[in-house]
Coordinates of C-alpha atoms in Angstrom, one line a residue:
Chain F
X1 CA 8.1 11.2 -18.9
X2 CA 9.8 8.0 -17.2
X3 CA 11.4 8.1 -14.6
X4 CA 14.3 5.9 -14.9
X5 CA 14.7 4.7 -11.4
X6 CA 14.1 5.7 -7.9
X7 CA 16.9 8.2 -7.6
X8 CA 15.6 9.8 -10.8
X9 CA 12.5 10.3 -9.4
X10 CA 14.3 11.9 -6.0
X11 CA 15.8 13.7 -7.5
X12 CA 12.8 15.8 -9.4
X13 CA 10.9 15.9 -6.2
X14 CA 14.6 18.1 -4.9
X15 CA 14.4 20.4 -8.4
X16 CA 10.4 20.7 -7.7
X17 CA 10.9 21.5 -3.6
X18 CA 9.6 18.3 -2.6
X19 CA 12.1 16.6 -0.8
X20 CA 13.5 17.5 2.5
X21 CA 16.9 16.2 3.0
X22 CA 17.6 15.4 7.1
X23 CA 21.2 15.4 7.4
X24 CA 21.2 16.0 11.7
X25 CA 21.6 13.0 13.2
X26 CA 18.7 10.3 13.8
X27 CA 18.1 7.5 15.8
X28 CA 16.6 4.4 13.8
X29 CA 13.8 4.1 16.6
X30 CA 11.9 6.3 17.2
X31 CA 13.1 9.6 15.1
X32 CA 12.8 8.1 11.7
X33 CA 8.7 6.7 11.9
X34 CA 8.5 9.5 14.5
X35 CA 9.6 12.4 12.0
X36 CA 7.3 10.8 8.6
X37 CA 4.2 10.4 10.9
X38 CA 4.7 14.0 11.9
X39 CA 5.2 15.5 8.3
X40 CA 2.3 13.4 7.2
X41 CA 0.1 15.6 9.8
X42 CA 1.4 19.0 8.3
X43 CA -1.0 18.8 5.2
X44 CA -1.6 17.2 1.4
X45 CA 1.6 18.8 0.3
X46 CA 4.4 18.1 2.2
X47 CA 7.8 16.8 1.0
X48 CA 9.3 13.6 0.9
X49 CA 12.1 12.9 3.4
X50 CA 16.0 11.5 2.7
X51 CA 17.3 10.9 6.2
X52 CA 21.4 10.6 5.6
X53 CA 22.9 10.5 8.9
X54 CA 21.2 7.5 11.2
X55 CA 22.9 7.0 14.8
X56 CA 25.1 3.5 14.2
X57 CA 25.0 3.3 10.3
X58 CA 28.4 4.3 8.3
X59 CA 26.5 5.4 5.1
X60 CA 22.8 4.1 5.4
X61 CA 20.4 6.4 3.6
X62 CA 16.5 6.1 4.1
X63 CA 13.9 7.8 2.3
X64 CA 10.3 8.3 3.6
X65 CA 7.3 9.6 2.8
X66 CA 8.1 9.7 -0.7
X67 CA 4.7 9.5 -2.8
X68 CA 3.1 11.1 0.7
X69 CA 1.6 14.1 -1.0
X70 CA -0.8 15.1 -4.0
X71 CA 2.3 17.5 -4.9
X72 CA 4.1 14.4 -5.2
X73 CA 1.6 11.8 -6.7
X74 CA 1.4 14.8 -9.6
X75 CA 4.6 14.2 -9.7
X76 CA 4.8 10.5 -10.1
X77 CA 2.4 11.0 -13.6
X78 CA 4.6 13.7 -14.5
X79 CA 1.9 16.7 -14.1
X80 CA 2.7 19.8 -12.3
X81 CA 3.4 19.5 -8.8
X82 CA 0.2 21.5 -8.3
X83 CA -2.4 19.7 -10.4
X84 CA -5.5 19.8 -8.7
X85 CA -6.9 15.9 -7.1
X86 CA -10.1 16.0 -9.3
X87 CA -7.5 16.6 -12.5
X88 CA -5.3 13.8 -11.2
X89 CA -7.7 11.1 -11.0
X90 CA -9.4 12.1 -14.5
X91 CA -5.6 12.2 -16.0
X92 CA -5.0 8.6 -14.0
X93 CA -8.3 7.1 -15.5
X94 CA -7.3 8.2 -19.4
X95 CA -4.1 6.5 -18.4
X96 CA -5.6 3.2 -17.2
X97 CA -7.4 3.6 -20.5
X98 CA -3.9 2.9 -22.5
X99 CA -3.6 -0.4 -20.9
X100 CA -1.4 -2.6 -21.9
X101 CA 1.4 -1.3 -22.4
X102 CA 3.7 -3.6 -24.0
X103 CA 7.2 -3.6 -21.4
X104 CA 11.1 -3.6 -22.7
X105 CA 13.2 -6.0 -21.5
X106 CA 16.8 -5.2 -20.6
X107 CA 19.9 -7.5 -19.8
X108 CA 21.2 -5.9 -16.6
X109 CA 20.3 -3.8 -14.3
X110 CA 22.0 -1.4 -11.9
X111 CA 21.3 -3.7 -8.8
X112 CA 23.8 -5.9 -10.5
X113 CA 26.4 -3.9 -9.1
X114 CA 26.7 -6.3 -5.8
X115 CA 25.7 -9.3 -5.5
X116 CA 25.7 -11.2 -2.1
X117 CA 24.4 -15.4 -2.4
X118 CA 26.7 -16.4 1.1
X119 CA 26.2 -15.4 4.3
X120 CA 23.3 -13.3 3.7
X121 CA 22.0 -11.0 6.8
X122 CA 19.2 -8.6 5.9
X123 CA 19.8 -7.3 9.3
X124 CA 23.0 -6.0 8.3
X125 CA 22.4 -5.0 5.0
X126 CA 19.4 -3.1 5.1
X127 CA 18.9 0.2 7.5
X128 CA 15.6 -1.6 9.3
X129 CA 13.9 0.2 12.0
X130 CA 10.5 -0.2 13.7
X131 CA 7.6 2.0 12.9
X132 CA 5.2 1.7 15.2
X133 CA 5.6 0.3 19.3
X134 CA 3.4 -2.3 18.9
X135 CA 4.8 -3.5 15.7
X136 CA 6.4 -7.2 16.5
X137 CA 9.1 -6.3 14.6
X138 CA 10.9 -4.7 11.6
X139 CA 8.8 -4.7 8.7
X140 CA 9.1 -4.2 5.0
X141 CA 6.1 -2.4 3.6
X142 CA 6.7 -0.8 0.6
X143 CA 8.7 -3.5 -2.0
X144 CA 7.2 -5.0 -4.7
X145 CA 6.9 -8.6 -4.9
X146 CA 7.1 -10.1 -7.7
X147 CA 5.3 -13.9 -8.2
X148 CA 3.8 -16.1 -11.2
X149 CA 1.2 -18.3 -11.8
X150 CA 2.1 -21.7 -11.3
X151 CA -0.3 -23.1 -13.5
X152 CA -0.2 -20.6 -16.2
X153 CA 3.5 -19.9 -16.3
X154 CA 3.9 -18.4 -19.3
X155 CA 0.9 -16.2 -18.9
X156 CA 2.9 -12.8 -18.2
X157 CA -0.7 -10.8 -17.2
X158 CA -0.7 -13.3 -14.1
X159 CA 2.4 -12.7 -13.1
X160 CA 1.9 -10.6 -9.8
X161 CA 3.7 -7.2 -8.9
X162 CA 2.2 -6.5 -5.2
X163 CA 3.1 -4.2 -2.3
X164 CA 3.4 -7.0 1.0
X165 CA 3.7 -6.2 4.2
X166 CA 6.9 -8.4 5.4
X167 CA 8.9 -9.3 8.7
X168 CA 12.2 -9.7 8.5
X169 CA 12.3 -13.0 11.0
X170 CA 15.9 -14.0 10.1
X171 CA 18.7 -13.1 8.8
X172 CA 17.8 -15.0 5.6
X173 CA 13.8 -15.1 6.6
X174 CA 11.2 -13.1 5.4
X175 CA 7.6 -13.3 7.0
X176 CA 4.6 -12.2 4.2
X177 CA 1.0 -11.7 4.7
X178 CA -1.2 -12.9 1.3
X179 CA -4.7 -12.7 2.7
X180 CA -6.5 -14.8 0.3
X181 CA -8.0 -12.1 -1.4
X182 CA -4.5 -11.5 -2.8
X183 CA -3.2 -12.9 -6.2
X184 CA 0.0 -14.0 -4.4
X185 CA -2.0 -16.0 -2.3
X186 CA -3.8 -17.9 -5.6
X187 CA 0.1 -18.6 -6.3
X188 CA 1.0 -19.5 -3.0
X189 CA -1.7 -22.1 -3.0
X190 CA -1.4 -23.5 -6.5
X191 CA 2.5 -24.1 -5.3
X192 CA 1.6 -25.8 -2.0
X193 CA -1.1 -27.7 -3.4
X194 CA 1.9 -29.9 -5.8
X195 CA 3.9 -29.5 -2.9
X196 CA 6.5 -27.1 -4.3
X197 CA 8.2 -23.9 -3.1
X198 CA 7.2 -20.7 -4.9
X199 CA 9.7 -18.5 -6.0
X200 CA 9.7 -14.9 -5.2
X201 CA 11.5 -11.7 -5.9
X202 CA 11.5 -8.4 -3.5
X203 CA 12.7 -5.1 -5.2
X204 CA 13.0 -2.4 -2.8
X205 CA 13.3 1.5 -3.6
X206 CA 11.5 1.6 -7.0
X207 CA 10.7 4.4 -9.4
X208 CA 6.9 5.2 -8.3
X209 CA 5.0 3.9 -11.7
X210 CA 5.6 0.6 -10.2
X211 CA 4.9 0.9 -6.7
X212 CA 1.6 2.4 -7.9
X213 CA 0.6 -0.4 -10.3
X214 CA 1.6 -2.8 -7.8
X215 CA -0.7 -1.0 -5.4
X216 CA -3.8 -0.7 -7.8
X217 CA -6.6 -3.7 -7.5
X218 CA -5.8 -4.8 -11.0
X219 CA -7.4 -7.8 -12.2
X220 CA -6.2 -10.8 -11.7
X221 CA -4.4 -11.4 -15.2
X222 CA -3.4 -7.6 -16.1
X223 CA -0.3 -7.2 -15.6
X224 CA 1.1 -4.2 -13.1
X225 CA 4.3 -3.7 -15.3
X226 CA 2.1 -3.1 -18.6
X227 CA -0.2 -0.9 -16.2
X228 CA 3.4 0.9 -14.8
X229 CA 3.7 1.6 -18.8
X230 CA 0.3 2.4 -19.2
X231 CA 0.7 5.4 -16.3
X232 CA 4.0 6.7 -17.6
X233 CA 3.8 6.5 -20.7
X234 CA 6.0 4.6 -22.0
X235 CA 7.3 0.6 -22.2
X236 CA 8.2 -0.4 -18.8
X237 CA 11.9 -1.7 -18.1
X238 CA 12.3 -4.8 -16.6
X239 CA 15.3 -7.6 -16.4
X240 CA 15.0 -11.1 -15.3
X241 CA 15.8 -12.3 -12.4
X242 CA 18.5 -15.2 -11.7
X243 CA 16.9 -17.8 -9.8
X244 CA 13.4 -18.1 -11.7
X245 CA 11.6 -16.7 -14.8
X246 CA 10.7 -13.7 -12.9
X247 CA 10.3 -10.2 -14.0
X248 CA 12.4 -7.5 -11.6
X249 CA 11.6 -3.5 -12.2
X250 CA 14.6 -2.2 -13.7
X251 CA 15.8 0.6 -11.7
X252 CA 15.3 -1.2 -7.8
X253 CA 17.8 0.2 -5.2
X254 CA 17.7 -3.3 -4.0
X255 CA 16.6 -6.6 -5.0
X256 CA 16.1 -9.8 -3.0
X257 CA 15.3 -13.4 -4.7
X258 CA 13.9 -16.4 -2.6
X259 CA 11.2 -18.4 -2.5
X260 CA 7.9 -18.9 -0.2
X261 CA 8.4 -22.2 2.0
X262 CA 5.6 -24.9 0.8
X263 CA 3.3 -26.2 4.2
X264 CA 5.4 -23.7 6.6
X265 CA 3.7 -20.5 8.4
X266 CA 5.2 -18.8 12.0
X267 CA 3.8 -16.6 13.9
X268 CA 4.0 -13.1 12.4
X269 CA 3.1 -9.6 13.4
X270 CA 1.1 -7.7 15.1
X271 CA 1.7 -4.6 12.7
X272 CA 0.4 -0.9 12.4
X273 CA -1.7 -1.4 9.6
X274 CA -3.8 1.2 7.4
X275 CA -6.8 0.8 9.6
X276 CA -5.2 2.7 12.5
X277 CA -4.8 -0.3 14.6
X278 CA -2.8 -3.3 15.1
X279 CA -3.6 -6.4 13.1
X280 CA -2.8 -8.7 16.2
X281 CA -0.4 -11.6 15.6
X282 CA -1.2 -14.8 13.4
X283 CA 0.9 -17.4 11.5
X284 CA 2.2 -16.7 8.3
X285 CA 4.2 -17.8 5.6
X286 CA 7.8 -17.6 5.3
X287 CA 10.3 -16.3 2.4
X288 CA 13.7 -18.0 2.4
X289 CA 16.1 -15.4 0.6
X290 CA 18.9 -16.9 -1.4
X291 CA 20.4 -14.0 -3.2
X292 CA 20.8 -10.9 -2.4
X293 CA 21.8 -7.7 -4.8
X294 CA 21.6 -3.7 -4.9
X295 CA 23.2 -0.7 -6.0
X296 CA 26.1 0.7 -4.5
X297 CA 25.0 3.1 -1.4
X298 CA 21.4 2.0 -2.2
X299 CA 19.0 4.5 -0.9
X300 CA 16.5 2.5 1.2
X301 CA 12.9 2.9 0.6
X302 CA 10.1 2.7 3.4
X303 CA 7.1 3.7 4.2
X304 CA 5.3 4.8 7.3
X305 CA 1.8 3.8 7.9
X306 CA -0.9 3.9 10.3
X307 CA -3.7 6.2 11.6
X308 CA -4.7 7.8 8.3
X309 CA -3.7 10.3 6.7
X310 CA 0.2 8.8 5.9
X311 CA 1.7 8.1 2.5
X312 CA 0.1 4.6 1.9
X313 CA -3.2 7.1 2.0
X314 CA -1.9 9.0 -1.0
X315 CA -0.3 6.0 -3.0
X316 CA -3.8 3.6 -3.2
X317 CA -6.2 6.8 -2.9
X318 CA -6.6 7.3 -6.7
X319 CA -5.3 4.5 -7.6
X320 CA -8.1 2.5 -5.9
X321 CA -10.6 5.1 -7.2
X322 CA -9.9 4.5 -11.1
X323 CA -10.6 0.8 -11.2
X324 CA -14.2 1.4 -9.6
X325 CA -15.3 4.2 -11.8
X326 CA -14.1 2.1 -14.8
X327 CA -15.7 -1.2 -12.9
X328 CA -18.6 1.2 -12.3
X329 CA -18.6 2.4 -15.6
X330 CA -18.9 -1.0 -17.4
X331 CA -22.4 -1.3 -15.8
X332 CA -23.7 1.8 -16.2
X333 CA -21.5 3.6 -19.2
X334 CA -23.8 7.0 -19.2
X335 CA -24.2 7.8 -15.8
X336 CA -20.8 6.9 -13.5
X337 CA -19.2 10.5 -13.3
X338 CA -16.4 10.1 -10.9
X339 CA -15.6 7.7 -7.2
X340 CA -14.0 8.6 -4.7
X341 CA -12.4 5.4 -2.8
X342 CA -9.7 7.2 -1.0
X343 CA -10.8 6.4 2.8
X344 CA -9.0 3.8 4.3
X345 CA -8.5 2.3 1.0
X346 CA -11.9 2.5 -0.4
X347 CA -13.7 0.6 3.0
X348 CA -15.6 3.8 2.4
X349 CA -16.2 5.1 -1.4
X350 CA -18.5 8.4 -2.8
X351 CA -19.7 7.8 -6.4
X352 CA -21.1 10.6 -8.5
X353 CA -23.4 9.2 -10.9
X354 CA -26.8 10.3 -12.7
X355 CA -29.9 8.6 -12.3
X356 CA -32.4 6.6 -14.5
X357 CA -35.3 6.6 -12.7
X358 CA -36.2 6.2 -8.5
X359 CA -34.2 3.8 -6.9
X360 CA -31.4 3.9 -9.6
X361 CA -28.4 4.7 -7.0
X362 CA -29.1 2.2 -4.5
X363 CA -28.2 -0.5 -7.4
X364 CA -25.2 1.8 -8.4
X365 CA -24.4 1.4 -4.6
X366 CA -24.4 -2.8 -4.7
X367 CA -22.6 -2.6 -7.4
X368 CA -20.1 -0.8 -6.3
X369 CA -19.8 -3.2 -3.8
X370 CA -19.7 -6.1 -6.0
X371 CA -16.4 -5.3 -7.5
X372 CA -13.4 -7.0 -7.2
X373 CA -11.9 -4.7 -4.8
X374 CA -15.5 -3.9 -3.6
X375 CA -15.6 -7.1 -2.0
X376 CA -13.0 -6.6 0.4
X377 CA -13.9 -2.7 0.7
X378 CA -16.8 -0.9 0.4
X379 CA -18.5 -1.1 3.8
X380 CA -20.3 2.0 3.0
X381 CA -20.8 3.3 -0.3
X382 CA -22.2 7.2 -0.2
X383 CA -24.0 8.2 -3.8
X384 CA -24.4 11.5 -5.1
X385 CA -25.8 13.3 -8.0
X386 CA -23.6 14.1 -10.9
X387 CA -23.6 17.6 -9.9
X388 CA -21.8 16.7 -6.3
X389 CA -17.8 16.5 -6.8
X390 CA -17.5 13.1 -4.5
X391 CA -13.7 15.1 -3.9
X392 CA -15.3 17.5 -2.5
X393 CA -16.4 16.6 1.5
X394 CA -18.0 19.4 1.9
X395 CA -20.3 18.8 -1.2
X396 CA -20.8 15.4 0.0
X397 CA -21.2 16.6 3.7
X398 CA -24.0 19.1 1.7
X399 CA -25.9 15.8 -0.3
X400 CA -26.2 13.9 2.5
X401 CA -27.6 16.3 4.9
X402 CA -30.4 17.6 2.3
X403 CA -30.9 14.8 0.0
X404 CA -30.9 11.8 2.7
X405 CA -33.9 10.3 4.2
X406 CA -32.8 7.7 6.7
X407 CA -35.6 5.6 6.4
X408 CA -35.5 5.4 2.4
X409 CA -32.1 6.2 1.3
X410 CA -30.1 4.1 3.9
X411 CA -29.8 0.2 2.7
X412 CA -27.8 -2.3 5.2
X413 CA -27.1 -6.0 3.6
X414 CA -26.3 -8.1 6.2
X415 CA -23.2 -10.6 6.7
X416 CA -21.0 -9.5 3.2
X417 CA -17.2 -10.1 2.9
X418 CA -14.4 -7.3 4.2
X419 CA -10.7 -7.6 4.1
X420 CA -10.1 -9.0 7.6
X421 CA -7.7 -5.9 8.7
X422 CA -11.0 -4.5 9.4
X423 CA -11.2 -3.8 13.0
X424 CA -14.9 -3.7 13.5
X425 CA -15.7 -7.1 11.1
X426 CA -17.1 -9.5 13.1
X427 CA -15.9 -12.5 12.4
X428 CA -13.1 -10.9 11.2
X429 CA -13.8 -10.7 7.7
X430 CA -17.6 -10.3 7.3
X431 CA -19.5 -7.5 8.1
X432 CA -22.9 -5.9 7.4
X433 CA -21.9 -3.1 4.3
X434 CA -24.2 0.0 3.7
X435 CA -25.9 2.4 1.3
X436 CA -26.0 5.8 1.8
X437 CA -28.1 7.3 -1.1
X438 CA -27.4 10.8 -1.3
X439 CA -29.2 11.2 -4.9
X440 CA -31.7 13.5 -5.3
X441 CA -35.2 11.3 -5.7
X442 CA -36.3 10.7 -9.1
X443 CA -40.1 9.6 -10.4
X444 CA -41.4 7.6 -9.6
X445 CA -40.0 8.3 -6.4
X446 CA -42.0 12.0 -5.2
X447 CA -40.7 12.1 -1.7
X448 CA -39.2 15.5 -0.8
X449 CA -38.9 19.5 -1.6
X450 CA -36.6 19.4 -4.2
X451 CA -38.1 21.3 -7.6
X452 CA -36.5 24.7 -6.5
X453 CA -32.8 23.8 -6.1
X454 CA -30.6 27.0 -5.2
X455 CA -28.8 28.8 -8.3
X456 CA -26.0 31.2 -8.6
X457 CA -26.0 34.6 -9.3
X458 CA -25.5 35.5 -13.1
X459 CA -22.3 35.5 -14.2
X460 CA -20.3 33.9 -11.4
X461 CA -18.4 31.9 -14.4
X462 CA -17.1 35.2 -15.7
X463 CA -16.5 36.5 -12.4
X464 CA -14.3 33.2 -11.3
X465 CA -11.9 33.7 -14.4
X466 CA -11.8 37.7 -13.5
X467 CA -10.7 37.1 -10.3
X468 CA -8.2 34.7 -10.7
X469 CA -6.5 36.5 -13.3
X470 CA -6.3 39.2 -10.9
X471 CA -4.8 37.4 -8.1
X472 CA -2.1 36.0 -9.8
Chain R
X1 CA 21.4 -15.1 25.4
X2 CA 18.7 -12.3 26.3
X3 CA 15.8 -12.2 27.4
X4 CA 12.6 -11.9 25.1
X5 CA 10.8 -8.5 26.3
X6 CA 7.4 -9.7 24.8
X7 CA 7.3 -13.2 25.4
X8 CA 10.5 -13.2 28.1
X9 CA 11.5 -16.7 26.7
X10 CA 15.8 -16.6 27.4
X11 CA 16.7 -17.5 24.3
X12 CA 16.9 -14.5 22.2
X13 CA 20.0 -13.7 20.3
X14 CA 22.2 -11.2 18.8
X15 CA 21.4 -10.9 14.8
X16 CA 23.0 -7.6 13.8
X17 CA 25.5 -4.9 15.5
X18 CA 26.1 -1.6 14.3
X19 CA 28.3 -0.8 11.6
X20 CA 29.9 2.0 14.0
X21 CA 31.0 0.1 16.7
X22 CA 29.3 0.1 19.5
X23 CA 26.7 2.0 19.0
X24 CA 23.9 -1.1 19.1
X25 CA 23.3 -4.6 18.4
X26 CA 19.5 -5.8 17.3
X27 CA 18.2 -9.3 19.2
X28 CA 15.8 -11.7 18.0
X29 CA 13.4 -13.9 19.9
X30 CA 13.3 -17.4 18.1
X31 CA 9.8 -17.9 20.1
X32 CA 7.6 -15.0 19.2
X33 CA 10.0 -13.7 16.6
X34 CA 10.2 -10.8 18.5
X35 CA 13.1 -7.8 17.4
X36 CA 14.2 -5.2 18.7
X37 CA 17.1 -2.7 19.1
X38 CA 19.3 -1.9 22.7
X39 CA 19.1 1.6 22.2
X40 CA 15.2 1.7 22.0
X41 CA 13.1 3.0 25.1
X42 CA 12.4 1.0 27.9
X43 CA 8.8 0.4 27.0
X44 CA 10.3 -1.8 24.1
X45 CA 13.6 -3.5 25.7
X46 CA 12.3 -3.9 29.1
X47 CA 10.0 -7.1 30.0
X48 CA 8.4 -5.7 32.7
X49 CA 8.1 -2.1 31.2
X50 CA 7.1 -3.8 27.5
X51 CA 3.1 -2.9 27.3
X52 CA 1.0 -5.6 28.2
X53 CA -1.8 -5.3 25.6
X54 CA 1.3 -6.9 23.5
X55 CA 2.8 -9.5 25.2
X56 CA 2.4 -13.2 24.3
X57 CA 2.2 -16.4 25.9
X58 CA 4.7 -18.5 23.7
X59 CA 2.0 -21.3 24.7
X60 CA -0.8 -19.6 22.7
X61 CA 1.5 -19.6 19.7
X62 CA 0.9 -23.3 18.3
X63 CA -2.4 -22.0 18.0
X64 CA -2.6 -18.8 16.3
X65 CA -4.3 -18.9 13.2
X66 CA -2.8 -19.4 9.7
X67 CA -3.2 -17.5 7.1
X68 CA -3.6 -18.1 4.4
X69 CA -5.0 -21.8 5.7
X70 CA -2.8 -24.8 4.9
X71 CA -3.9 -27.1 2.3
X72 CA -4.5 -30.4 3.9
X73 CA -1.4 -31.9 2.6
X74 CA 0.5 -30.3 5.5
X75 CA -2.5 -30.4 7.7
X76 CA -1.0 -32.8 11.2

């Protein structure tokens, strides 16, 4: 089911009635951002966007919104465009379960076609535009970049694929934001600390197995192109790139190779982030870009973000999900049903889990919160029976009104880490984290009035299938 | 040289026209790396229209924060 590159996959979501080409003309500022936030408020299965006619540009085309939808993130793993969420992230966790697989390496790469190594002005060669008012700039927020260990070279698991947010400061400059919880910032580090710049590689307008990988909170050392694989289904396609031994998705629009200045940072920002609020402005480091290449009428790639729902919420909602129920799972292999991590990346997560004995979900709960991504996340963590679809809000809205006694079910440990994008963290990355236990008490817990839980009539099974054969 | 709308330093230059001519150019601000478009609104392009929850005072900007922190090797 691979897609082979980006246009590939634009052009299924056109055959499938998922792409809405904008051929009037647009203004960079503020029609494009403008138009993607508005189609991200019309629902969970709207289109992506090709905007081909941008006030200024000869031939510039822009696609937005593109994995914006759960029509479209179906899509991405090759299901029908309809495939319900609960199915999708069941689907996406028997993936994950195929990991590694092994990639194909290629010589070239369509991106070959031009190749620019003089004079090099991303200003004029990309279509950039601003998202948001605030933003201090024009931003990159959707490429994959692409970094190795220093210390492990060879190690191709710790080789990084990662979705940055990025400023383009120059016309050859690049600023990056790797909080430290990221695994370009372990690289980053490792190269500063022998005094060395790091080399780096930006693809831009990528087939979506990648972007996703690149979005998921792998470990450290898996690699996101064997994970890419692992999604779709088959061996990944990569080529190397020219400057260093890096690893460059096959099928990019556009592909830009530097490297990350040792001891520099400048001031950077603020940008709409995923929170729904500015991040304010700090310093940050800076990418040089040395060589530039793409495809011939590359089709540029971007993403709007900010006050959820937009399309970042739909690429890391499942995506974030999967590696906590298998994290989950690991501790408790019999009882982890299913998690939900889809608010604001997982800073709030539902897990679905049965219980041993009292007091069982509160440690699911801490858990939880001890994960890799957990620690930066996870500033409330709701549990609910196994019988509660954590997908479901209104089920969720259901266990916590009825199963929920504030003064036993609702845990607070004090001063824990948070990414610190977190508005309300205070300092900005630590905060007090909570546990919302939802569960149904369990002996020797014998709180409560719940030995005469509420059944169906007979036969509402039978009646279910009836009527949806009828209704077709 | 134009003038910065966030931080109105003077020194902001020209880093991209438009491929139709005449349709825009896009400045940059060396100071607070500020960018921005001559076609966008006001509120954007304008100093004293530019909103003033973002503007910055190019002499706070030796001492916004790093991050990810330098390792003391480049530590002045």
């Amino acid at each position: 089911m691979a897609y082979k590159d980006f246009r590939d996959f634009l052009s299924t979501l056109e055959k499938e009635g998922q792409l809405l080409t904008i051929s009037d003309e647009v203004k960079p500022e503020p029609d494009i951002a403008a138009a993607t936030k508005a189609m991200s408020k019309m629902g969970a299965e709207t289109p992506a966007m090709l905007f081909d006619n941008i006030y200024g540009y000869t031939d510039a085309k822009v696609a937005m919104n593109v994995m914006g939808s759960w029509p479209n993130h179906a899509l991405m793993m090759g299901l029908p465009k309809n495939t319900p969420l609960k199915d999708q992230f069941f689907e996406f966790a028997r993936r994950y379960d195929q990991f590694p697989m092994e990639v194909k390496r290629e010589e070239t790469a369509p991106f070959h076609e031009v190749e620019i190594t003089e004079d090099i002005n991303l200003f004029e060669i990309l279509p950039l535009f601003r998202l948001n008012q605030g933003d201090g700039g024009f931003y990159l927020d959707k490429g994959c970049v692409i970094s190795r260990d220093v210390e492990d070279p060879e190690n191709f698991g710790k080789q990084n694929v990662g979705i940055y947010r990025m400023q383009v400061k120059g016309k050859d400059r690049i600023g990056i934001q790797p909080v430290p919880q990221h695994d370009i910032a372990i690289h980053l580090r490792q190269a500063e600390e022998r005094g060395e710049n790091l080399p780096v590689v930006i693809a831009l307008g990528n087939e979506p197995a990648i972007t996703t990988a690149a979005a998921t909170p792998l470990l450290y050392d898996q690699s996101e192109y064997e994970m890419a694989g692992a999604i779709q289904g088959e061996p990944y396609r990569i080529v190397k790139a020219k400057d260093s031994d890096l690893d460059i998705p096959w099928g990019a629009e556009v592909v830009l190779e530097g490297e990350l200045l040792a001891g520099e940072r400048e001031f950077e920002g603020p940008f709409g982030e995923f929170t729904g609020h500015y991040s304010g402005g700090r310093s940050m480091p800076v990418i040089k870009i040395n060589r530039v290449y793409h495809r011939k009428n590359p089709i540029f790639e971007h993403l709007y973000i900010g006050m959820p729902w937009t399309e970042t919420d739909y690429m890391v909602g499942i995506n974030t999900s999967v590696p906590l129920y298998q994290q989950l799972k690991e501790a408790f292999p019999n009882e982890i049903v299913a998690v939900n991590a889809m608010y604001t990346h997982g800073l709030v997560a539902i897990v679905s889990t049965k219980r041993r004995y009292g007091g069982f979900a509160k440690a699911v709960g801490m858990r939880a919160m001890t994960t890799p991504h957990g620690l930066g996340y996870c500033k409330m963590v709701i549990v609910v029976d196994e019988d509660v679809d954590p997908f479901n809000l209104p089920q969720v809205m259901w266990a916590l009104s009825t199963k929920l006694h504030p003064k036993h079910d609702t845990v607070i440990i004090p001063d824990l880490s948070v990414l610190a994008l977190d508005p309300g963290s205070s300092p900005a990355g630590i905060t007090h984290k909570m546990i919302l236990d939802a569960t149904t008490p369990l002996a020797p817990e014998t709180r409560g009035h719940y030995s005469q839980p509420l059944d169906s009539p007979l036969d509402v099974d039978k009646w279910e299938q009836r009527l949806r054969e009828l209704l077709k | 040289m134009h003038t910065c709308p966030r931080c109105e330093s003077k020194e902001a230059t020209v880093v991209a026209k438009s491929p139709v001519e005449g349709a825009w150019e896009v400045y940059m601000c060396p100071v607070c790396i500020f960018t921005w478009r001559s076609i966008e609104p006001e509120t954007i392009t304008n100093p004293e229209k530019y909103n003033r929850a973002f503007k910055v005072n190019p002499d706070d900007i030796p001492s916004a924060e790093n991050v990810p922190a330098l390792p003391a090797r480049y530590i002045k």
